[in-house]
């Protein structure tokens, strides 16, 4: 099988991880070029992995030895990078969010439709996590009947100082927004955020924490997502689907049960990158091999758009506490 030559836009934390992942674990992909507005990041990756540094994203996208592009730069530059890849007819894997506004997401969906080719995959790695795939397989067999309720929890031990109330949606619940509509194969119709008392471990005027987000779907399913990003005890992802004929629960990451000092304990994850490391690997492997086959199977530009519209509705409700209707307007 031929190797896919990849250019990476953005060599910060996640970009560096993806470069390392491709260079060390992907048999059918190789990074050839990199760019970053912070040239020190790009130089570091170039030295470490023998890459060429391109002066900017447009030069990188146009380069002869770049068959496909990974977008891992700051969120605000995603739309420009993805649109430029579509214009060049090059497949693009874009980290979430696909763009920071729903208008930009709509432009991407429309540009891709106009190009006549599926070129965009969005980095919603949960769809490649073994546990989520097991949930999906069970649901799709239909033996549990229709889903009625979905209970999710997304808990981080702590977050960076610049993480504010809206990040709880745009950066955190965005994963559940994508994963749940994929799992239950349904469309969101409304969004609401309920704010319980805030933990003393946050500045409540800047970040309300925890938050309870409620989504309703076309088929009448109600989804509750607890986002609690100063939970202090670890990184904990829960998902339980109540169906007509039974309950399906996301498996816990497996750690040994240990006995010591009169205690029986099981460890928990503490870091999201570790929790989903295998999912990231499978996601990249799938993106590379399907791109080589001329296919695109992962989360699409449309999924990126749905996530953006739903996230905006939740953020609107954070301000008013009202139930906000969700309307998709791509023709
Ligand atoms: C971060 O950006 C992620 O993607 C993590 O999965 C999530 O747990 C965290 O809250 C986000 O800030």
mmCIF file of C-alpha atoms and ligand atoms in Angstrom:
data_model
loop_
_atom_site.group_PDB
_atom_site.id
_atom_site.type_symbol
_atom_site.label_atom_id
_atom_site.label_comp_id
_atom_site.label_asym_id
_atom_site.label_seq_id
_atom_site.Cartn_x
_atom_site.Cartn_y
_atom_site.Cartn_z
ATOM 1 C CA UNK A 1 0.000 0.000 0.000
ATOM 2 C CA UNK A 2 1.202 3.475 -0.835
ATOM 3 C CA UNK A 3 2.030 5.997 1.929
ATOM 4 C CA UNK A 4 -0.091 9.096 2.436
ATOM 5 C CA UNK A 5 2.072 12.234 2.580
ATOM 6 C CA UNK A 6 0.666 14.543 5.230
ATOM 7 C CA UNK A 7 1.180 18.228 6.007
ATOM 8 C CA UNK A 8 0.389 19.388 9.547
ATOM 9 C CA UNK A 9 -0.882 22.909 10.249
ATOM 10 C CA UNK A 10 -0.207 23.779 13.876
ATOM 11 C CA UNK A 11 2.597 22.281 15.943
ATOM 12 C CA UNK A 12 1.385 23.098 19.460
ATOM 13 C CA UNK A 13 0.465 20.419 21.994
ATOM 14 C CA UNK A 14 -2.067 18.414 19.983
ATOM 15 C CA UNK A 15 -0.220 18.967 16.673
ATOM 16 C CA UNK A 16 2.985 17.585 18.211
ATOM 17 C CA UNK A 17 1.105 14.537 19.452
ATOM 18 C CA UNK A 18 -0.417 13.863 16.058
ATOM 19 C CA UNK A 19 2.954 14.235 14.320
ATOM 20 C CA UNK A 20 4.528 11.763 16.732
ATOM 21 C CA UNK A 21 1.545 9.416 16.312
ATOM 22 C CA UNK A 22 1.813 9.452 12.517
ATOM 23 C CA UNK A 23 5.614 9.100 12.432
ATOM 24 C CA UNK A 24 5.797 6.296 14.977
ATOM 25 C CA UNK A 25 2.549 4.331 14.694
ATOM 26 C CA UNK A 26 1.040 4.781 11.236
ATOM 27 C CA UNK A 27 2.371 2.317 8.681
ATOM 28 C CA UNK A 28 0.661 4.050 5.760
ATOM 29 C CA UNK A 29 1.171 7.718 6.614
ATOM 30 C CA UNK A 30 4.164 10.036 6.872
ATOM 31 C CA UNK A 31 4.373 13.718 7.795
ATOM 32 C CA UNK A 32 6.394 15.629 5.202
ATOM 33 C CA UNK A 33 5.766 19.282 6.098
ATOM 34 C CA UNK A 34 4.686 21.430 9.012
ATOM 35 C CA UNK A 35 3.814 25.078 9.669
ATOM 36 C CA UNK A 36 2.931 27.107 12.733
ATOM 37 C CA UNK A 37 2.521 30.825 13.343
ATOM 38 C CA UNK A 38 4.903 30.193 16.228
ATOM 39 C CA UNK A 39 7.924 29.230 14.125
ATOM 40 C CA UNK A 40 9.776 27.772 17.126
ATOM 41 C CA UNK A 41 7.102 25.040 17.380
ATOM 42 C CA UNK A 42 7.462 24.221 13.684
ATOM 43 C CA UNK A 43 11.294 24.185 13.895
ATOM 44 C CA UNK A 44 11.188 21.880 16.881
ATOM 45 C CA UNK A 45 9.032 19.349 15.021
ATOM 46 C CA UNK A 46 11.129 19.746 11.866
ATOM 47 C CA UNK A 47 14.328 18.885 13.740
ATOM 48 C CA UNK A 48 12.769 16.057 15.683
ATOM 49 C CA UNK A 49 11.105 14.342 12.728
ATOM 50 C CA UNK A 50 13.022 15.573 9.668
ATOM 51 C CA UNK A 51 10.181 17.681 8.264
ATOM 52 C CA UNK A 52 10.187 20.684 5.946
ATOM 53 C CA UNK A 53 8.866 23.907 7.458
ATOM 54 C CA UNK A 54 6.457 25.810 5.225
ATOM 55 C CA UNK A 55 6.031 29.561 5.797
ATOM 56 C CA UNK A 56 2.225 29.435 6.131
ATOM 57 C CA UNK A 57 -0.821 27.188 5.819
ATOM 58 C CA UNK A 58 -1.486 28.096 2.178
ATOM 59 C CA UNK A 59 2.056 27.168 1.068
ATOM 60 C CA UNK A 60 1.763 23.909 2.992
ATOM 61 C CA UNK A 61 -1.600 23.015 1.447
ATOM 62 C CA UNK A 62 -0.290 23.698 -2.066
ATOM 63 C CA UNK A 63 2.950 21.724 -1.607
ATOM 64 C CA UNK A 64 3.562 18.868 -4.098
ATOM 65 C CA UNK A 65 4.547 16.419 -1.381
ATOM 66 C CA UNK A 66 1.395 17.042 0.677
ATOM 67 C CA UNK A 67 -1.447 14.675 -0.320
ATOM 68 C CA UNK A 68 -3.593 15.410 2.734
ATOM 69 C CA UNK A 69 -3.632 17.863 5.630
ATOM 70 C CA UNK A 70 -4.075 17.709 9.413
ATOM 71 C CA UNK A 71 -5.399 20.930 10.952
ATOM 72 C CA UNK A 72 -4.293 21.235 14.571
ATOM 73 C CA UNK A 73 -3.723 24.981 14.873
ATOM 74 C CA UNK A 74 -5.681 27.349 17.154
ATOM 75 C CA UNK A 75 -9.459 27.042 16.786
ATOM 76 C CA UNK A 76 -9.925 30.482 15.197
ATOM 77 C CA UNK A 77 -7.844 29.473 12.129
ATOM 78 C CA UNK A 78 -9.590 26.138 11.442
ATOM 79 C CA UNK A 79 -12.152 27.502 8.971
ATOM 80 C CA UNK A 80 -9.550 29.237 6.791
ATOM 81 C CA UNK A 81 -7.400 26.092 6.705
ATOM 82 C CA UNK A 82 -10.271 23.702 5.923
ATOM 83 C CA UNK A 83 -11.719 25.964 3.206
ATOM 84 C CA UNK A 84 -8.294 26.288 1.635
ATOM 85 C CA UNK A 85 -7.886 22.463 1.591
ATOM 86 C CA UNK A 86 -11.292 22.067 -0.077
ATOM 87 C CA UNK A 87 -10.335 24.682 -2.688
ATOM 88 C CA UNK A 88 -7.130 22.707 -3.376
ATOM 89 C CA UNK A 89 -9.110 19.418 -3.526
ATOM 90 C CA UNK A 90 -7.036 17.912 -0.685
ATOM 91 C CA UNK A 91 -8.467 15.660 2.045
ATOM 92 C CA UNK A 92 -8.329 17.300 5.459
ATOM 93 C CA UNK A 93 -8.537 16.022 9.014
ATOM 94 C CA UNK A 94 -9.530 18.939 11.257
ATOM 95 C CA UNK A 95 -9.334 18.814 15.036
ATOM 96 C CA UNK A 96 -12.562 19.806 16.768
ATOM 97 C CA UNK A 97 -14.151 22.323 16.503
ATOM 98 C CA UNK A 98 -14.348 22.388 12.709
ATOM 99 C CA UNK A 99 -14.806 26.179 12.972
ATOM 100 C CA UNK A 100 -15.656 28.557 15.784
ATOM 101 C CA UNK A 101 -18.909 29.864 14.289
ATOM 102 C CA UNK A 102 -21.838 28.042 12.746
ATOM 103 C CA UNK A 103 -21.639 30.405 9.752
ATOM 104 C CA UNK A 104 -18.107 29.178 9.036
ATOM 105 C CA UNK A 105 -19.206 25.556 9.521
ATOM 106 C CA UNK A 106 -22.028 26.141 7.036
ATOM 107 C CA UNK A 107 -19.546 27.638 4.526
ATOM 108 C CA UNK A 108 -17.415 24.499 4.860
ATOM 109 C CA UNK A 109 -20.388 22.158 4.316
ATOM 110 C CA UNK A 110 -21.441 24.153 1.259
ATOM 111 C CA UNK A 111 -17.912 24.368 -0.194
ATOM 112 C CA UNK A 112 -17.450 20.615 0.205
ATOM 113 C CA UNK A 113 -20.837 19.915 -1.417
ATOM 114 C CA UNK A 114 -19.879 22.192 -4.297
ATOM 115 C CA UNK A 115 -16.538 20.417 -4.728
ATOM 116 C CA UNK A 116 -18.452 17.163 -5.318
ATOM 117 C CA UNK A 117 -16.029 15.195 -3.107
ATOM 118 C CA UNK A 118 -16.048 14.220 0.562
ATOM 119 C CA UNK A 119 -12.859 15.807 1.809
ATOM 120 C CA UNK A 120 -13.411 16.773 5.440
ATOM 121 C CA UNK A 121 -13.133 14.660 8.583
ATOM 122 C CA UNK A 122 -13.576 16.224 12.036
ATOM 123 C CA UNK A 123 -11.558 15.010 15.035
ATOM 124 C CA UNK A 124 -14.322 13.602 17.201
ATOM 125 C CA UNK A 125 -12.246 10.709 18.507
ATOM 126 C CA UNK A 126 -14.936 9.210 20.763
ATOM 127 C CA UNK A 127 -16.412 7.486 17.724
ATOM 128 C CA UNK A 128 -13.242 5.380 17.602
ATOM 129 C CA UNK A 129 -13.190 4.493 21.293
ATOM 130 C CA UNK A 130 -13.731 0.787 21.896
ATOM 131 C CA UNK A 131 -16.378 1.345 24.579
ATOM 132 C CA UNK A 132 -18.428 3.775 22.479
ATOM 133 C CA UNK A 133 -18.183 1.411 19.509
ATOM 134 C CA UNK A 134 -19.542 -1.384 21.699
ATOM 135 C CA UNK A 135 -22.493 0.821 22.736
ATOM 136 C CA UNK A 136 -23.175 1.636 19.090
ATOM 137 C CA UNK A 137 -23.048 -2.011 18.053
ATOM 138 C CA UNK A 138 -25.515 -3.039 20.779
ATOM 139 C CA UNK A 139 -27.882 -0.173 19.950
ATOM 140 C CA UNK A 140 -27.757 -0.873 16.220
ATOM 141 C CA UNK A 141 -28.692 -4.530 16.726
ATOM 142 C CA UNK A 142 -32.029 -3.216 18.028
ATOM 143 C CA UNK A 143 -32.369 -5.863 20.773
ATOM 144 C CA UNK A 144 -32.801 -3.173 23.441
ATOM 145 C CA UNK A 145 -35.570 -1.366 21.585
ATOM 146 C CA UNK A 146 -35.503 2.393 21.135
ATOM 147 C CA UNK A 147 -33.352 4.668 23.283
ATOM 148 C CA UNK A 148 -35.421 6.920 25.565
ATOM 149 C CA UNK A 149 -32.942 8.664 27.844
ATOM 150 C CA UNK A 150 -29.167 9.205 27.775
ATOM 151 C CA UNK A 151 -27.267 10.185 30.935
ATOM 152 C CA UNK A 152 -23.758 11.516 30.357
ATOM 153 C CA UNK A 153 -21.127 12.885 32.693
ATOM 154 C CA UNK A 154 -17.936 14.612 31.555
ATOM 155 C CA UNK A 155 -15.683 15.369 34.506
ATOM 156 C CA UNK A 156 -12.202 16.858 34.428
ATOM 157 C CA UNK A 157 -10.078 17.082 37.588
ATOM 158 C CA UNK A 158 -9.334 20.723 36.739
ATOM 159 C CA UNK A 159 -8.941 23.092 33.785
ATOM 160 C CA UNK A 160 -6.676 25.940 32.622
ATOM 161 C CA UNK A 161 -7.180 29.455 33.985
ATOM 162 C CA UNK A 162 -8.580 30.794 30.699
ATOM 163 C CA UNK A 163 -11.388 28.163 30.589
ATOM 164 C CA UNK A 164 -14.670 30.049 31.053
ATOM 165 C CA UNK A 165 -18.370 29.112 31.232
ATOM 166 C CA UNK A 166 -18.782 28.823 27.448
ATOM 167 C CA UNK A 167 -15.795 26.434 27.202
ATOM 168 C CA UNK A 168 -17.868 23.894 29.122
ATOM 169 C CA UNK A 169 -19.870 23.629 25.897
ATOM 170 C CA UNK A 170 -17.402 24.464 23.108
ATOM 171 C CA UNK A 171 -14.455 22.508 24.475
ATOM 172 C CA UNK A 172 -15.968 19.831 26.696
ATOM 173 C CA UNK A 173 -19.644 18.912 26.068
ATOM 174 C CA UNK A 174 -18.921 19.156 22.328
ATOM 175 C CA UNK A 175 -17.704 15.532 22.552
ATOM 176 C CA UNK A 176 -21.022 14.307 23.980
ATOM 177 C CA UNK A 177 -22.939 16.443 21.458
ATOM 178 C CA UNK A 178 -21.250 14.566 18.635
ATOM 179 C CA UNK A 179 -21.065 11.121 20.233
ATOM 180 C CA UNK A 180 -24.710 10.946 21.307
ATOM 181 C CA UNK A 181 -26.313 11.968 18.014
ATOM 182 C CA UNK A 182 -24.084 9.399 16.292
ATOM 183 C CA UNK A 183 -24.897 6.699 18.867
ATOM 184 C CA UNK A 184 -28.668 7.096 18.768
ATOM 185 C CA UNK A 185 -28.861 8.245 15.139
ATOM 186 C CA UNK A 186 -31.135 11.180 15.874
ATOM 187 C CA UNK A 187 -31.276 14.966 15.462
ATOM 188 C CA UNK A 188 -31.307 17.568 18.236
ATOM 189 C CA UNK A 189 -34.293 19.902 18.398
ATOM 190 C CA UNK A 190 -33.694 21.887 21.575
ATOM 191 C CA UNK A 191 -31.059 22.727 24.168
ATOM 192 C CA UNK A 192 -31.114 24.002 27.717
ATOM 193 C CA UNK A 193 -28.531 24.567 30.431
ATOM 194 C CA UNK A 194 -29.354 24.385 34.142
ATOM 195 C CA UNK A 195 -26.848 25.882 36.563
ATOM 196 C CA UNK A 196 -26.709 24.237 39.965
ATOM 197 C CA UNK A 197 -24.748 25.758 42.859
ATOM 198 C CA UNK A 198 -21.152 26.324 41.782
ATOM 199 C CA UNK A 199 -18.238 24.498 43.441
ATOM 200 C CA UNK A 200 -16.018 26.555 45.725
ATOM 201 C CA UNK A 201 -13.106 25.436 43.516
ATOM 202 C CA UNK A 202 -14.079 27.843 40.731
ATOM 203 C CA UNK A 203 -14.561 31.567 40.284
ATOM 204 C CA UNK A 204 -18.293 31.380 39.577
ATOM 205 C CA UNK A 205 -18.415 34.776 37.802
ATOM 206 C CA UNK A 206 -15.943 33.384 35.217
ATOM 207 C CA UNK A 207 -16.728 29.648 35.142
ATOM 208 C CA UNK A 208 -19.969 28.201 36.461
ATOM 209 C CA UNK A 209 -19.168 24.640 37.447
ATOM 210 C CA UNK A 210 -20.827 22.142 37.326
ATOM 211 C CA UNK A 211 -23.467 22.616 34.638
ATOM 212 C CA UNK A 212 -26.334 20.371 33.573
ATOM 213 C CA UNK A 213 -27.081 20.439 29.849
ATOM 214 C CA UNK A 214 -30.308 19.035 28.469
ATOM 215 C CA UNK A 215 -30.809 18.149 24.803
ATOM 216 C CA UNK A 216 -33.987 16.834 23.224
ATOM 217 C CA UNK A 217 -34.191 15.023 19.895
ATOM 218 C CA UNK A 218 -36.627 14.695 17.024
ATOM 219 C CA UNK A 219 -37.606 11.174 18.164
ATOM 220 C CA UNK A 220 -38.221 12.481 21.717
ATOM 221 C CA UNK A 221 -35.046 11.238 23.421
ATOM 222 C CA UNK A 222 -33.880 13.384 26.359
ATOM 223 C CA UNK A 223 -30.135 13.625 26.989
ATOM 224 C CA UNK A 224 -28.621 15.066 30.140
ATOM 225 C CA UNK A 225 -24.935 15.956 30.177
ATOM 226 C CA UNK A 226 -23.274 16.827 33.463
ATOM 227 C CA UNK A 227 -20.136 18.861 32.806
ATOM 228 C CA UNK A 228 -18.017 19.193 35.946
ATOM 229 C CA UNK A 229 -14.513 20.391 35.165
ATOM 230 C CA UNK A 230 -13.236 20.974 38.680
ATOM 231 C CA UNK A 231 -14.316 17.620 40.064
ATOM 232 C CA UNK A 232 -10.824 17.233 41.560
ATOM 233 C CA UNK A 233 -10.739 13.440 41.656
ATOM 234 C CA UNK A 234 -9.823 12.444 38.061
ATOM 235 C CA UNK A 235 -10.979 12.309 34.441
ATOM 236 C CA UNK A 236 -14.292 10.526 34.342
ATOM 237 C CA UNK A 237 -16.485 9.920 31.303
ATOM 238 C CA UNK A 238 -19.869 8.280 31.819
ATOM 239 C CA UNK A 239 -22.614 7.422 29.367
ATOM 240 C CA UNK A 240 -25.707 5.367 30.128
ATOM 241 C CA UNK A 241 -28.456 4.767 27.606
ATOM 242 C CA UNK A 242 -31.899 3.778 28.877
ATOM 243 C CA UNK A 243 -33.789 1.873 26.215
ATOM 244 C CA UNK A 244 -37.238 0.269 26.115
ATOM 245 C CA UNK A 245 -35.859 -3.179 26.934
ATOM 246 C CA UNK A 246 -32.752 -2.516 28.995
ATOM 247 C CA UNK A 247 -29.883 -0.251 29.918
ATOM 248 C CA UNK A 248 -26.518 0.014 28.140
ATOM 249 C CA UNK A 249 -23.583 1.596 29.954
ATOM 250 C CA UNK A 250 -20.192 2.714 28.660
ATOM 251 C CA UNK A 251 -17.487 0.398 30.059
ATOM 252 C CA UNK A 252 -15.071 1.918 32.585
ATOM 253 C CA UNK A 253 -11.382 2.000 31.544
ATOM 254 C CA UNK A 254 -9.839 -1.101 33.043
ATOM 255 C CA UNK A 255 -7.341 -0.935 35.888
ATOM 256 C CA UNK A 256 -6.433 -3.698 38.318
ATOM 257 C CA UNK A 257 -8.170 -3.837 41.680
ATOM 258 C CA UNK A 258 -5.448 -3.551 44.297
ATOM 259 C CA UNK A 259 -5.534 -4.335 48.014
ATOM 260 C CA UNK A 260 -3.292 -2.389 50.356
ATOM 261 C CA UNK A 261 -3.481 -0.891 53.840
ATOM 262 C CA UNK A 262 -6.923 -2.341 54.494
ATOM 263 C CA UNK A 263 -8.287 -0.836 51.271
ATOM 264 C CA UNK A 264 -9.505 -2.362 47.997
ATOM 265 C CA UNK A 265 -9.094 0.243 45.239
ATOM 266 C CA UNK A 266 -9.260 0.675 41.470
ATOM 267 C CA UNK A 267 -7.453 3.595 39.802
ATOM 268 C CA UNK A 268 -9.172 6.186 37.599
ATOM 269 C CA UNK A 269 -7.882 8.041 34.573
ATOM 270 C CA UNK A 270 -6.621 11.556 35.235
ATOM 271 C CA UNK A 271 -5.872 12.852 31.734
ATOM 272 C CA UNK A 272 -8.110 12.962 28.654
ATOM 273 C CA UNK A 273 -5.247 12.276 26.257
ATOM 274 C CA UNK A 274 -4.458 9.033 28.080
ATOM 275 C CA UNK A 275 -8.137 8.072 28.374
ATOM 276 C CA UNK A 276 -8.602 8.299 24.609
ATOM 277 C CA UNK A 277 -5.098 7.465 23.375
ATOM 278 C CA UNK A 278 -6.163 4.264 21.646
ATOM 279 C CA UNK A 279 -9.144 6.021 20.094
ATOM 280 C CA UNK A 280 -6.812 8.675 18.609
ATOM 281 C CA UNK A 281 -4.604 5.947 17.144
ATOM 282 C CA UNK A 282 -7.526 4.068 15.593
ATOM 283 C CA UNK A 283 -8.984 7.360 14.332
ATOM 284 C CA UNK A 284 -5.771 8.311 12.504
ATOM 285 C CA UNK A 285 -5.249 4.833 11.153
ATOM 286 C CA UNK A 286 -8.781 4.867 9.754
ATOM 287 C CA UNK A 287 -8.453 8.367 8.308
ATOM 288 C CA UNK A 288 -5.162 7.517 6.580
ATOM 289 C CA UNK A 289 -6.295 4.207 5.112
ATOM 290 C CA UNK A 290 -9.672 5.485 3.956
ATOM 291 C CA UNK A 291 -8.056 8.573 2.414
ATOM 292 C CA UNK A 292 -5.683 6.300 0.493
ATOM 293 C CA UNK A 293 -8.713 4.376 -0.783
ATOM 294 C CA UNK A 294 -10.333 7.684 -1.800
ATOM 295 C CA UNK A 295 -13.012 7.398 0.909
ATOM 296 C CA UNK A 296 -14.010 9.417 3.950
ATOM 297 C CA UNK A 297 -15.838 7.448 6.664
ATOM 298 C CA UNK A 298 -15.371 9.438 9.868
ATOM 299 C CA UNK A 299 -17.263 12.367 11.393
ATOM 300 C CA UNK A 300 -18.090 14.635 8.470
ATOM 301 C CA UNK A 301 -18.357 18.357 7.801
ATOM 302 C CA UNK A 302 -22.092 17.966 8.424
ATOM 303 C CA UNK A 303 -21.342 16.491 11.874
ATOM 304 C CA UNK A 304 -19.054 19.468 12.523
ATOM 305 C CA UNK A 305 -21.905 21.797 11.564
ATOM 306 C CA UNK A 306 -24.467 19.983 13.766
ATOM 307 C CA UNK A 307 -22.062 20.208 16.712
ATOM 308 C CA UNK A 308 -21.556 23.946 16.137
ATOM 309 C CA UNK A 309 -25.283 24.757 15.914
ATOM 310 C CA UNK A 310 -26.073 22.655 18.992
ATOM 311 C CA UNK A 311 -23.193 24.190 20.935
ATOM 312 C CA UNK A 312 -24.364 27.719 20.094
ATOM 313 C CA UNK A 313 -27.878 26.869 21.336
ATOM 314 C CA UNK A 314 -26.450 25.593 24.630
ATOM 315 C CA UNK A 315 -24.298 28.692 25.050
ATOM 316 C CA UNK A 316 -27.340 30.893 24.407
ATOM 317 C CA UNK A 317 -29.209 28.983 27.107
ATOM 318 C CA UNK A 318 -26.295 29.417 29.530
ATOM 319 C CA UNK A 319 -27.127 33.121 29.413
ATOM 320 C CA UNK A 320 -30.932 33.005 29.513
ATOM 321 C CA UNK A 321 -31.565 29.505 31.026
ATOM 322 C CA UNK A 322 -34.346 29.181 28.413
ATOM 323 C CA UNK A 323 -35.012 26.177 26.211
ATOM 324 C CA UNK A 324 -33.467 27.150 22.864
ATOM 325 C CA UNK A 325 -34.745 25.662 19.615
ATOM 326 C CA UNK A 326 -32.121 24.099 17.321
ATOM 327 C CA UNK A 327 -32.526 24.771 13.608
ATOM 328 C CA UNK A 328 -30.209 23.574 10.831
ATOM 329 C CA UNK A 329 -30.193 25.866 7.839
ATOM 330 C CA UNK A 330 -27.955 24.258 5.231
ATOM 331 C CA UNK A 331 -30.020 23.730 2.121
HETATM 332 C C1 LIG B 1 -10.435 19.311 25.992
HETATM 333 O O1 LIG B 1 -10.303 20.237 24.944
HETATM 334 C C2 LIG B 1 -10.860 18.008 25.445
HETATM 335 O O2 LIG B 1 -11.027 17.800 24.275
HETATM 336 C C3 LIG B 1 -11.114 16.976 26.476
HETATM 337 O O3 LIG B 1 -11.555 15.784 25.913
HETATM 338 C C4 LIG B 1 -12.124 17.475 27.461
HETATM 339 O O4 LIG B 1 -12.273 16.534 28.502
HETATM 340 C C5 LIG B 1 -11.682 18.785 28.091
HETATM 341 O O5 LIG B 1 -12.684 19.234 28.976
HETATM 342 C C6 LIG B 1 -11.459 19.806 26.995
HETATM 343 O O6 LIG B 1 -11.045 21.032 27.552
#
